[in-house]
Amino acid sequence: MKERFLVTGGTRLEGVVKVDGAKNSVLKLMAAALLAEGTTTLHNCPEILDVPLMAQVLEGLGCEVLIDGQTVHITTPAQISPNADFDAVRQFRASVAVLGPLVARCHEARVALPGGDAIGSRPLDMHQTGLEKLGATTRIEHGAVVAEAGELVGAKISLDFPSVGATENILTASVLAKGETVLDNAAREPEIVDLCEMLNEMGAQIEGAGTSTLVIRGVDKLAPIEHTVVGDRIVAGTWAYAAAITQGDITVTGIAPRHLHLALSKLKLAGADVETYDNGFRVRMDQRPKAVDYQTLPFPGFPTDLQPMAIAIAAIADGVSVITENVFEARFRFVDEMLRLGADANVDGHHVVIRGVERLSSTDVWSSDIRAGAGLVLAGLVAEGQTVVHDVYHIDRGYPSFVEQLSALGAKIERVSDSKHAL
């Protein structure tokens, strides 16, 4: 049944919200459990749609998966299937994270080309090149990426772009390779650090996590462990921007503020008061936000996943903002929906120029991806009247209890189905 959110604007958000584990980490950690026979247990897992989807993928490979609230138990058998060419894999992008572990454990893999958010081209060429440097042969065949390797041997690999997905698959393949792998221009995201920490806990030998150069010394075998997932910086950033947009006051816990340093700095420039703590931060805004320019870049730059929130705040800011998208070329689809809400925005290539208006006007809008959906809800919070956000299953893939948490902060928002609202 299709569901949508009804968002009534004009309410100031205030209160405390706790952030759970990161979507962009937990799914990759679940895939990494394939590397060790036995039961791996993950704590602080977000209760989002993609977690049971990844569980289906792992079960299709022969694992047993038990989801108990925010704890996930994954039991990996001695023999796993190398074939991940089935429907669950095609439903979301993170499923490709099983490629590296399968090549490492089985010396072969067939992984269906993944689906996921409509935010632009995300080819697997760097994944394939990295695996080939380790000794595998790869090809795209019948809608799947196929990799075969008699033996994986460490190598020096340099990425053309610090791709998170390619870094993850090269990491998980090389931890069981013979010899030393040096990965240059690696992704530096906190979720990559979380993966490295879990792999090291399992017995891997990885140095340089959080830097652009990773050194991996292959080992013969890994062991299952218990691990706590790092807090979700994108969800935390969404709450930070929700506070600023609604001229509210929100304290966010469960997140290391250093993971959002630049995003919080931009809010300070916009006029917000920002206080940071060991395990969280507080954002308070008592005035209309000032216009600020944004440029998305890989970590530690401004996250592309927070670009819709940057556009939303720029739309009601005092002045002109220029937002530059350097990661995913199709992410400006979000701007079309903001125009429906009365934003004054013009797209020019990978730039959008936004002239802030004092207030947006409500209408029906459609989510094209997880973050665009959340950004539209934030925009609806400062639009006159009631905004209807459609295709909210996208939001449910990345934000646990989104409606409930917003309501607890004072938002007027309701989840409805087709039976309660007709187009």
Tab-separated table of C-alpha atoms in Angstrom:
chain	number	residue	atom	x	y	z
A	1	MET	CA	0.000	0.000	0.000
A	2	LYS	CA	1.399	3.383	-0.975
A	3	GLU	CA	1.925	5.763	1.903
A	4	ARG	CA	2.625	9.472	2.123
A	5	PHE	CA	3.370	12.086	4.742
A	6	LEU	CA	1.119	15.053	5.449
A	7	VAL	CA	3.310	17.872	6.749
A	8	THR	CA	1.804	21.071	8.155
A	9	GLY	CA	4.227	23.985	8.223
A	10	GLY	CA	4.800	26.652	10.813
A	11	THR	CA	5.945	24.669	13.858
A	12	ARG	CA	9.245	25.265	15.657
A	13	LEU	CA	11.065	21.990	16.427
A	14	GLU	CA	12.471	21.591	19.906
A	15	GLY	CA	13.767	18.726	22.032
A	16	VAL	CA	16.259	15.853	22.135
A	17	VAL	CA	16.672	13.108	19.534
A	18	LYS	CA	18.970	10.066	19.630
A	19	VAL	CA	20.671	8.844	16.467
A	20	ASP	CA	21.006	5.100	15.810
A	21	GLY	CA	23.685	3.275	13.835
A	22	ALA	CA	24.551	4.432	10.338
A	23	LYS	CA	22.707	2.995	7.346
A	24	ASN	CA	25.854	3.493	5.274
A	25	SER	CA	27.807	1.373	7.757
A	26	VAL	CA	25.505	-1.390	9.007
A	27	LEU	CA	24.785	-2.814	5.543
A	28	LYS	CA	28.506	-3.075	4.754
A	29	LEU	CA	29.241	-4.624	8.160
A	30	MET	CA	26.528	-7.203	7.514
A	31	ALA	CA	28.215	-8.068	4.216
A	32	ALA	CA	31.602	-8.315	5.960
A	33	ALA	CA	30.160	-11.032	8.219
A	34	LEU	CA	30.484	-13.311	5.161
A	35	LEU	CA	34.246	-13.320	5.733
A	36	ALA	CA	34.144	-15.441	8.900
A	37	GLU	CA	32.483	-18.761	9.671
A	38	GLY	CA	30.313	-18.541	12.782
A	39	THR	CA	28.002	-15.946	14.316
A	40	THR	CA	28.726	-12.228	14.020
A	41	THR	CA	26.592	-9.904	16.154
A	42	LEU	CA	26.016	-6.239	15.346
A	43	HIS	CA	24.589	-3.797	17.892
A	44	ASN	CA	23.054	-0.318	17.438
A	45	CYS	CA	21.592	-1.291	14.066
A	46	PRO	CA	18.985	1.159	12.707
A	47	GLU	CA	15.481	-0.222	12.253
A	48	ILE	CA	15.177	0.704	8.588
A	49	LEU	CA	13.910	-1.168	5.531
A	50	ASP	CA	17.370	-1.843	4.074
A	51	VAL	CA	18.498	-3.999	7.024
A	52	PRO	CA	15.967	-6.815	6.396
A	53	LEU	CA	16.702	-6.453	2.671
A	54	MET	CA	20.392	-7.113	3.317
A	55	ALA	CA	19.357	-9.991	5.570
A	56	GLN	CA	17.515	-11.499	2.573
A	57	VAL	CA	20.674	-11.154	0.487
A	58	LEU	CA	22.789	-12.931	3.105
A	59	GLU	CA	20.177	-15.663	3.562
A	60	GLY	CA	20.238	-16.225	-0.192
A	61	LEU	CA	23.974	-16.874	0.137
A	62	GLY	CA	23.446	-19.486	2.852
A	63	CYS	CA	23.600	-17.468	6.083
A	64	GLU	CA	21.093	-17.462	8.917
A	65	VAL	CA	20.097	-13.960	10.010
A	66	LEU	CA	18.169	-13.017	13.155
A	67	ILE	CA	17.040	-9.402	13.579
A	68	ASP	CA	16.162	-8.605	17.197
A	69	GLY	CA	15.338	-4.902	17.383
A	70	GLN	CA	18.651	-3.061	17.054
A	71	THR	CA	20.729	-6.244	17.248
A	72	VAL	CA	21.464	-8.403	14.210
A	73	HIS	CA	22.942	-11.908	14.476
A	74	ILE	CA	24.481	-13.346	11.279
A	75	THR	CA	25.558	-16.996	11.235
A	76	THR	CA	27.814	-17.718	8.282
A	77	PRO	CA	28.379	-21.373	7.280
A	78	ALA	CA	31.677	-22.944	6.242
A	79	GLN	CA	30.469	-23.000	2.648
A	80	ILE	CA	28.604	-20.001	1.206
A	81	SER	CA	27.108	-19.559	-2.232
A	82	PRO	CA	28.993	-17.241	-4.594
A	83	ASN	CA	25.770	-16.458	-6.466
A	84	ALA	CA	24.026	-13.236	-5.428
A	85	ASP	CA	22.063	-12.918	-8.642
A	86	PHE	CA	18.530	-12.655	-7.282
A	87	ASP	CA	15.785	-10.069	-6.799
A	88	ALA	CA	16.709	-8.812	-3.305
A	89	VAL	CA	20.155	-7.775	-4.574
A	90	ARG	CA	18.665	-5.595	-7.293
A	91	GLN	CA	16.546	-3.573	-4.871
A	92	PHE	CA	19.250	-1.453	-3.230
A	93	ARG	CA	22.736	-0.213	-3.967
A	94	ALA	CA	24.486	-1.469	-0.823
A	95	SER	CA	23.968	-5.093	-1.897
A	96	VAL	CA	27.069	-4.789	-4.082
A	97	ALA	CA	29.090	-4.843	-0.830
A	98	VAL	CA	28.916	-8.665	-0.893
A	99	LEU	CA	31.179	-8.723	-3.968
A	100	GLY	CA	34.494	-8.388	-2.124
A	101	PRO	CA	33.700	-10.905	0.637
A	102	LEU	CA	32.444	-13.470	-1.892
A	103	VAL	CA	35.593	-13.218	-4.015
A	104	ALA	CA	37.709	-13.514	-0.841
A	105	ARG	CA	35.835	-16.549	0.546
A	106	CYS	CA	34.722	-18.368	-2.623
A	107	HIS	CA	37.263	-17.087	-5.179
A	108	GLU	CA	34.294	-16.344	-7.405
A	109	ALA	CA	31.164	-14.209	-7.318
A	110	ARG	CA	28.135	-13.383	-9.397
A	111	VAL	CA	26.341	-10.312	-8.036
A	112	ALA	CA	23.301	-8.792	-9.706
A	113	LEU	CA	23.786	-5.162	-10.673
A	114	PRO	CA	22.137	-3.218	-7.870
A	115	GLY	CA	19.300	-0.717	-7.863
A	116	GLY	CA	18.764	1.959	-5.202
A	117	ASP	CA	18.410	5.720	-5.273
A	118	ALA	CA	17.988	7.676	-8.501
A	119	ILE	CA	20.822	10.130	-7.882
A	120	GLY	CA	23.020	9.531	-10.892
A	121	SER	CA	25.456	7.106	-12.470
A	122	ARG	CA	27.393	4.880	-10.063
A	123	PRO	CA	29.300	2.368	-12.208
A	124	LEU	CA	31.344	-0.519	-10.841
A	125	ASP	CA	34.454	0.092	-12.925
A	126	MET	CA	36.651	0.987	-9.935
A	127	HIS	CA	35.376	-2.057	-8.033
A	128	GLN	CA	36.315	-4.269	-10.985
A	129	THR	CA	39.701	-2.624	-11.554
A	130	GLY	CA	40.607	-3.070	-7.887
A	131	LEU	CA	39.687	-6.751	-7.890
A	132	GLU	CA	41.603	-7.278	-11.122
A	133	LYS	CA	44.718	-5.749	-9.538
A	134	LEU	CA	44.348	-8.391	-6.805
A	135	GLY	CA	44.340	-11.139	-9.439
A	136	ALA	CA	40.679	-11.607	-10.310
A	137	THR	CA	39.089	-11.496	-13.732
A	138	THR	CA	35.802	-9.593	-13.951
A	139	ARG	CA	33.059	-8.930	-16.462
A	140	ILE	CA	29.476	-7.710	-16.686
A	141	GLU	CA	27.278	-10.559	-17.908
A	142	HIS	CA	23.489	-10.892	-18.115
A	143	GLY	CA	22.869	-8.044	-15.682
A	144	ALA	CA	25.408	-9.183	-13.103
A	145	VAL	CA	29.032	-8.473	-12.249
A	146	VAL	CA	31.043	-11.701	-12.372
A	147	ALA	CA	34.445	-12.121	-10.718
A	148	GLU	CA	36.728	-15.167	-10.665
A	149	ALA	CA	40.073	-15.615	-8.954
A	150	GLY	CA	42.210	-18.683	-8.472
A	151	GLU	CA	44.197	-16.772	-5.867
A	152	LEU	CA	44.098	-13.189	-4.593
A	153	VAL	CA	47.496	-11.534	-4.172
A	154	GLY	CA	48.184	-8.154	-2.582
A	155	ALA	CA	48.877	-5.239	-4.899
A	156	LYS	CA	49.296	-1.485	-5.066
A	157	ILE	CA	45.985	0.055	-6.094
A	158	SER	CA	45.183	3.720	-6.682
A	159	LEU	CA	41.587	4.870	-7.093
A	160	ASP	CA	40.721	7.579	-9.614
A	161	PHE	CA	38.147	8.915	-7.110
A	162	PRO	CA	37.805	8.110	-3.382
A	163	SER	CA	34.792	5.877	-3.976
A	164	VAL	CA	33.249	4.514	-0.786
A	165	GLY	CA	31.888	1.374	-2.455
A	166	ALA	CA	35.102	0.559	-4.297
A	167	THR	CA	37.147	1.112	-1.147
A	168	GLU	CA	34.860	-1.289	0.748
A	169	ASN	CA	34.999	-4.089	-1.828
A	170	ILE	CA	38.771	-3.825	-2.252
A	171	LEU	CA	39.173	-3.875	1.543
A	172	THR	CA	37.004	-6.938	2.071
A	173	ALA	CA	38.681	-8.813	-0.772
A	174	SER	CA	42.252	-7.964	0.237
A	175	VAL	CA	42.011	-8.924	3.935
A	176	LEU	CA	42.255	-12.611	2.918
A	177	ALA	CA	44.674	-12.070	0.018
A	178	LYS	CA	48.300	-13.193	0.131
A	179	GLY	CA	50.747	-10.431	0.930
A	180	GLU	CA	50.308	-6.690	1.295
A	181	THR	CA	47.832	-4.405	-0.441
A	182	VAL	CA	48.302	-0.639	-0.509
A	183	LEU	CA	45.178	1.289	-1.455
A	184	ASP	CA	45.793	4.945	-2.345
A	185	ASN	CA	43.128	7.638	-2.627
A	186	ALA	CA	40.876	5.509	-0.452
A	187	ALA	CA	37.613	6.870	0.943
A	188	ARG	CA	37.994	8.408	4.413
A	189	GLU	CA	34.361	8.384	5.591
A	190	PRO	CA	33.604	7.422	9.219
A	191	GLU	CA	31.732	4.407	7.839
A	192	ILE	CA	34.970	3.194	6.203
A	193	VAL	CA	36.738	3.600	9.544
A	194	ASP	CA	33.944	1.574	11.178
A	195	LEU	CA	34.420	-1.224	8.632
A	196	CYS	CA	38.197	-1.226	9.171
A	197	GLU	CA	37.738	-1.386	12.937
A	198	MET	CA	35.355	-4.342	12.642
A	199	LEU	CA	37.662	-6.187	10.235
A	200	ASN	CA	40.611	-5.657	12.576
A	201	GLU	CA	38.516	-6.978	15.460
A	202	MET	CA	37.906	-10.074	13.303
A	203	GLY	CA	41.666	-10.556	12.908
A	204	ALA	CA	42.492	-8.497	9.821
A	205	GLN	CA	45.606	-6.309	9.675
A	206	ILE	CA	44.615	-2.886	8.334
A	207	GLU	CA	46.482	0.357	8.943
A	208	GLY	CA	45.598	3.910	7.938
A	209	ALA	CA	41.836	3.935	8.546
A	210	GLY	CA	40.573	7.498	8.190
A	211	THR	CA	43.438	8.486	5.892
A	212	SER	CA	43.704	8.338	2.108
A	213	THR	CA	46.145	5.397	2.196
A	214	LEU	CA	45.179	1.997	3.561
A	215	VAL	CA	47.727	-0.765	4.078
A	216	ILE	CA	46.217	-4.261	4.316
A	217	ARG	CA	48.307	-7.303	5.189
A	218	GLY	CA	46.429	-10.437	4.236
A	219	VAL	CA	45.668	-13.113	6.812
A	220	ASP	CA	44.580	-16.734	6.410
A	221	LYS	CA	41.365	-16.570	8.393
A	222	LEU	CA	38.995	-14.183	10.195
A	223	ALA	CA	36.828	-14.864	13.245
A	224	PRO	CA	33.269	-13.725	14.034
A	225	ILE	CA	32.904	-10.959	16.639
A	226	GLU	CA	30.453	-8.534	18.286
A	227	HIS	CA	30.579	-4.947	17.057
A	228	THR	CA	28.636	-1.732	17.679
A	229	VAL	CA	27.719	0.274	14.563
A	230	VAL	CA	28.917	3.896	14.395
A	231	GLY	CA	26.246	6.623	14.717
A	232	ASP	CA	24.555	7.893	11.550
A	233	ARG	CA	26.062	11.291	10.696
A	234	ILE	CA	23.587	11.896	7.854
A	235	VAL	CA	20.552	11.379	10.076
A	236	ALA	CA	22.225	13.563	12.704
A	237	GLY	CA	22.875	16.237	10.090
A	238	THR	CA	19.245	16.094	9.000
A	239	TRP	CA	18.140	16.892	12.561
A	240	ALA	CA	20.694	19.718	12.731
A	241	TYR	CA	19.289	21.318	9.584
A	242	ALA	CA	15.721	20.725	10.780
A	243	ALA	CA	16.527	22.836	13.850
A	244	ALA	CA	17.974	25.647	11.754
A	245	ILE	CA	15.209	25.640	9.138
A	246	THR	CA	12.388	25.823	11.706
A	247	GLN	CA	14.235	28.326	13.942
A	248	GLY	CA	14.191	25.582	16.544
A	249	ASP	CA	16.388	24.089	19.258
A	250	ILE	CA	17.397	20.424	18.922
A	251	THR	CA	19.967	18.382	20.840
A	252	VAL	CA	21.252	15.317	18.973
A	253	THR	CA	22.943	12.412	20.788
A	254	GLY	CA	24.634	9.207	19.618
A	255	ILE	CA	26.999	10.870	17.147
A	256	ALA	CA	30.595	12.144	17.163
A	257	PRO	CA	30.378	15.866	16.193
A	258	ARG	CA	33.705	15.641	14.342
A	259	HIS	CA	31.929	13.500	11.739
A	260	LEU	CA	29.801	16.567	10.876
A	261	HIS	CA	32.359	19.315	11.380
A	262	LEU	CA	31.834	21.105	8.061
A	263	ALA	CA	28.044	20.698	8.039
A	264	LEU	CA	27.793	22.213	11.520
A	265	SER	CA	30.224	24.989	10.554
A	266	LYS	CA	27.894	25.941	7.680
A	267	LEU	CA	25.016	26.247	10.158
A	268	LYS	CA	27.113	28.602	12.284
A	269	LEU	CA	27.678	30.759	9.199
A	270	ALA	CA	23.901	30.728	8.645
A	271	GLY	CA	23.416	32.218	12.110
A	272	ALA	CA	22.803	29.169	14.296
A	273	ASP	CA	24.261	28.615	17.743
A	274	VAL	CA	26.033	25.246	17.743
A	275	GLU	CA	27.371	23.518	20.857
A	276	THR	CA	29.252	20.222	20.623
A	277	TYR	CA	29.691	17.480	23.215
A	278	ASP	CA	31.552	14.158	23.332
A	279	ASN	CA	28.548	12.225	22.049
A	280	GLY	CA	26.369	14.828	20.349
A	281	PHE	CA	25.611	18.468	19.685
A	282	ARG	CA	22.933	21.150	20.030
A	283	VAL	CA	21.710	23.471	17.260
A	284	ARG	CA	19.626	26.536	18.110
A	285	MET	CA	18.409	29.115	15.603
A	286	ASP	CA	16.559	32.252	16.701
A	287	GLN	CA	16.378	34.105	13.368
A	288	ARG	CA	15.869	33.626	9.677
A	289	PRO	CA	18.926	31.748	8.329
A	290	LYS	CA	21.522	33.688	6.344
A	291	ALA	CA	22.445	32.526	2.842
A	292	VAL	CA	25.506	30.246	2.703
A	293	ASP	CA	27.303	28.580	-0.230
A	294	TYR	CA	27.834	24.807	-0.263
A	295	GLN	CA	30.062	22.470	-2.259
A	296	THR	CA	29.661	18.706	-1.884
A	297	LEU	CA	32.848	16.638	-1.710
A	298	PRO	CA	33.951	13.278	-0.320
A	299	PHE	CA	34.627	13.231	3.439
A	300	PRO	CA	35.765	15.422	5.156
A	301	GLY	CA	33.968	17.708	2.708
A	302	PHE	CA	30.282	18.595	2.858
A	303	PRO	CA	28.311	15.329	2.402
A	304	THR	CA	26.372	14.895	-0.823
A	305	ASP	CA	23.721	13.130	1.287
A	306	LEU	CA	23.035	16.445	3.062
A	307	GLN	CA	22.771	18.430	-0.162
A	308	PRO	CA	18.928	18.367	-0.162
A	309	MET	CA	18.956	19.784	3.368
A	310	ALA	CA	21.336	22.529	2.216
A	311	ILE	CA	18.951	23.377	-0.634
A	312	ALA	CA	15.986	23.387	1.748
A	313	ILE	CA	17.589	25.856	4.142
A	314	ALA	CA	18.890	28.003	1.274
A	315	ALA	CA	15.353	28.214	-0.113
A	316	ILE	CA	14.162	30.186	2.927
A	317	ALA	CA	17.452	31.939	3.766
A	318	ASP	CA	18.075	35.679	3.614
A	319	GLY	CA	20.163	36.194	0.472
A	320	VAL	CA	21.504	34.166	-2.453
A	321	SER	CA	23.172	30.766	-2.071
A	322	VAL	CA	25.162	28.789	-4.650
A	323	ILE	CA	25.216	25.031	-4.151
A	324	THR	CA	27.647	22.906	-6.153
A	325	GLU	CA	27.218	19.131	-6.532
A	326	ASN	CA	30.492	17.321	-7.240
A	327	VAL	CA	29.548	13.712	-6.447
A	328	PHE	CA	26.225	12.621	-7.998
A	329	GLU	CA	25.126	14.452	-11.129
A	330	ALA	CA	21.411	13.642	-10.886
A	331	ARG	CA	20.926	14.836	-7.330
A	332	PHE	CA	19.466	18.163	-8.561
A	333	ARG	CA	16.236	16.336	-9.451
A	334	PHE	CA	15.343	17.469	-5.958
A	335	VAL	CA	15.279	21.075	-7.164
A	336	ASP	CA	12.252	20.365	-9.389
A	337	GLU	CA	10.258	19.396	-6.311
A	338	MET	CA	11.454	22.460	-4.417
A	339	LEU	CA	10.195	24.623	-7.285
A	340	ARG	CA	6.744	23.144	-6.678
A	341	LEU	CA	7.002	24.499	-3.143
A	342	GLY	CA	7.786	27.990	-4.370
A	343	ALA	CA	11.578	28.001	-4.139
A	344	ASP	CA	13.417	30.467	-6.388
A	345	ALA	CA	16.135	28.239	-7.821
A	346	ASN	CA	17.986	27.911	-11.131
A	347	VAL	CA	20.138	24.937	-12.091
A	348	ASP	CA	23.209	25.512	-14.240
A	349	GLY	CA	25.157	22.302	-14.800
A	350	HIS	CA	26.324	21.089	-11.414
A	351	HIS	CA	25.465	24.386	-9.712
A	352	VAL	CA	22.137	25.666	-8.426
A	353	VAL	CA	21.581	29.322	-7.551
A	354	ILE	CA	18.925	29.838	-4.893
A	355	ARG	CA	17.398	33.184	-3.915
A	356	GLY	CA	15.811	32.711	-0.541
A	357	VAL	CA	12.131	33.490	0.005
A	358	GLU	CA	10.588	34.179	3.389
A	359	ARG	CA	8.193	31.256	3.217
A	360	LEU	CA	7.459	28.328	0.934
A	361	SER	CA	3.956	27.300	-0.177
A	362	SER	CA	2.559	23.807	0.265
A	363	THR	CA	1.706	21.335	-2.494
A	364	ASP	CA	2.210	17.662	-3.463
A	365	VAL	CA	5.841	16.600	-3.944
A	366	TRP	CA	7.580	13.292	-4.727
A	367	SER	CA	10.668	11.705	-3.163
A	368	SER	CA	13.231	10.439	-5.663
A	369	ASP	CA	15.660	9.067	-3.071
A	370	ILE	CA	16.144	8.753	0.689
A	371	ARG	CA	17.729	12.142	1.305
A	372	ALA	CA	15.526	14.026	-1.156
A	373	GLY	CA	12.501	12.689	0.708
A	374	ALA	CA	13.845	13.912	4.051
A	375	GLY	CA	14.721	17.274	2.512
A	376	LEU	CA	11.164	17.670	1.213
A	377	VAL	CA	9.777	16.980	4.683
A	378	LEU	CA	12.060	19.676	6.105
A	379	ALA	CA	10.885	22.096	3.421
A	380	GLY	CA	7.285	21.212	4.238
A	381	LEU	CA	7.906	22.220	7.839
A	382	VAL	CA	8.355	25.839	6.704
A	383	ALA	CA	5.701	25.911	3.947
A	384	GLU	CA	2.311	27.547	4.384
A	385	GLY	CA	-0.449	24.965	4.644
A	386	GLN	CA	-0.134	21.201	4.265
A	387	THR	CA	2.526	19.611	2.069
A	388	VAL	CA	1.965	16.048	0.853
A	389	VAL	CA	5.195	14.044	0.427
A	390	HIS	CA	4.759	10.957	-1.780
A	391	ASP	CA	6.913	7.823	-2.230
A	392	VAL	CA	7.952	7.882	1.426
A	393	TYR	CA	9.225	4.286	1.251
A	394	HIS	CA	12.484	5.941	0.200
A	395	ILE	CA	12.632	7.792	3.525
A	396	ASP	CA	11.869	4.601	5.447
A	397	ARG	CA	14.993	3.053	3.891
A	398	GLY	CA	17.226	5.511	5.745
A	399	TYR	CA	15.359	7.113	8.665
A	400	PRO	CA	14.056	4.939	11.511
A	401	SER	CA	10.818	6.176	13.135
A	402	PHE	CA	11.043	9.443	11.196
A	403	VAL	CA	7.432	10.520	11.736
A	404	GLU	CA	7.480	9.561	15.403
A	405	GLN	CA	10.717	11.431	16.079
A	406	LEU	CA	9.538	14.535	14.238
A	407	SER	CA	6.256	14.465	16.136
A	408	ALA	CA	8.137	14.217	19.441
A	409	LEU	CA	10.022	17.388	18.458
A	410	GLY	CA	6.742	19.221	17.844
A	411	ALA	CA	6.261	18.743	14.103
A	412	LYS	CA	2.757	18.399	12.683
A	413	ILE	CA	3.229	15.345	10.487
A	414	GLU	CA	1.106	12.289	9.779
A	415	ARG	CA	1.670	9.088	7.811
A	416	VAL	CA	-1.366	8.159	5.707
A	417	SER	CA	-2.223	5.455	3.164
A	418	ASP	CA	-4.276	5.526	-0.029
A	419	SER	CA	-7.442	4.937	1.967
A	420	LYS	CA	-7.018	8.235	3.844
A	421	HIS	CA	-5.881	10.556	1.068
A	422	ALA	CA	-6.826	10.690	-2.586
A	423	LEU	CA	-4.797	12.513	-5.244
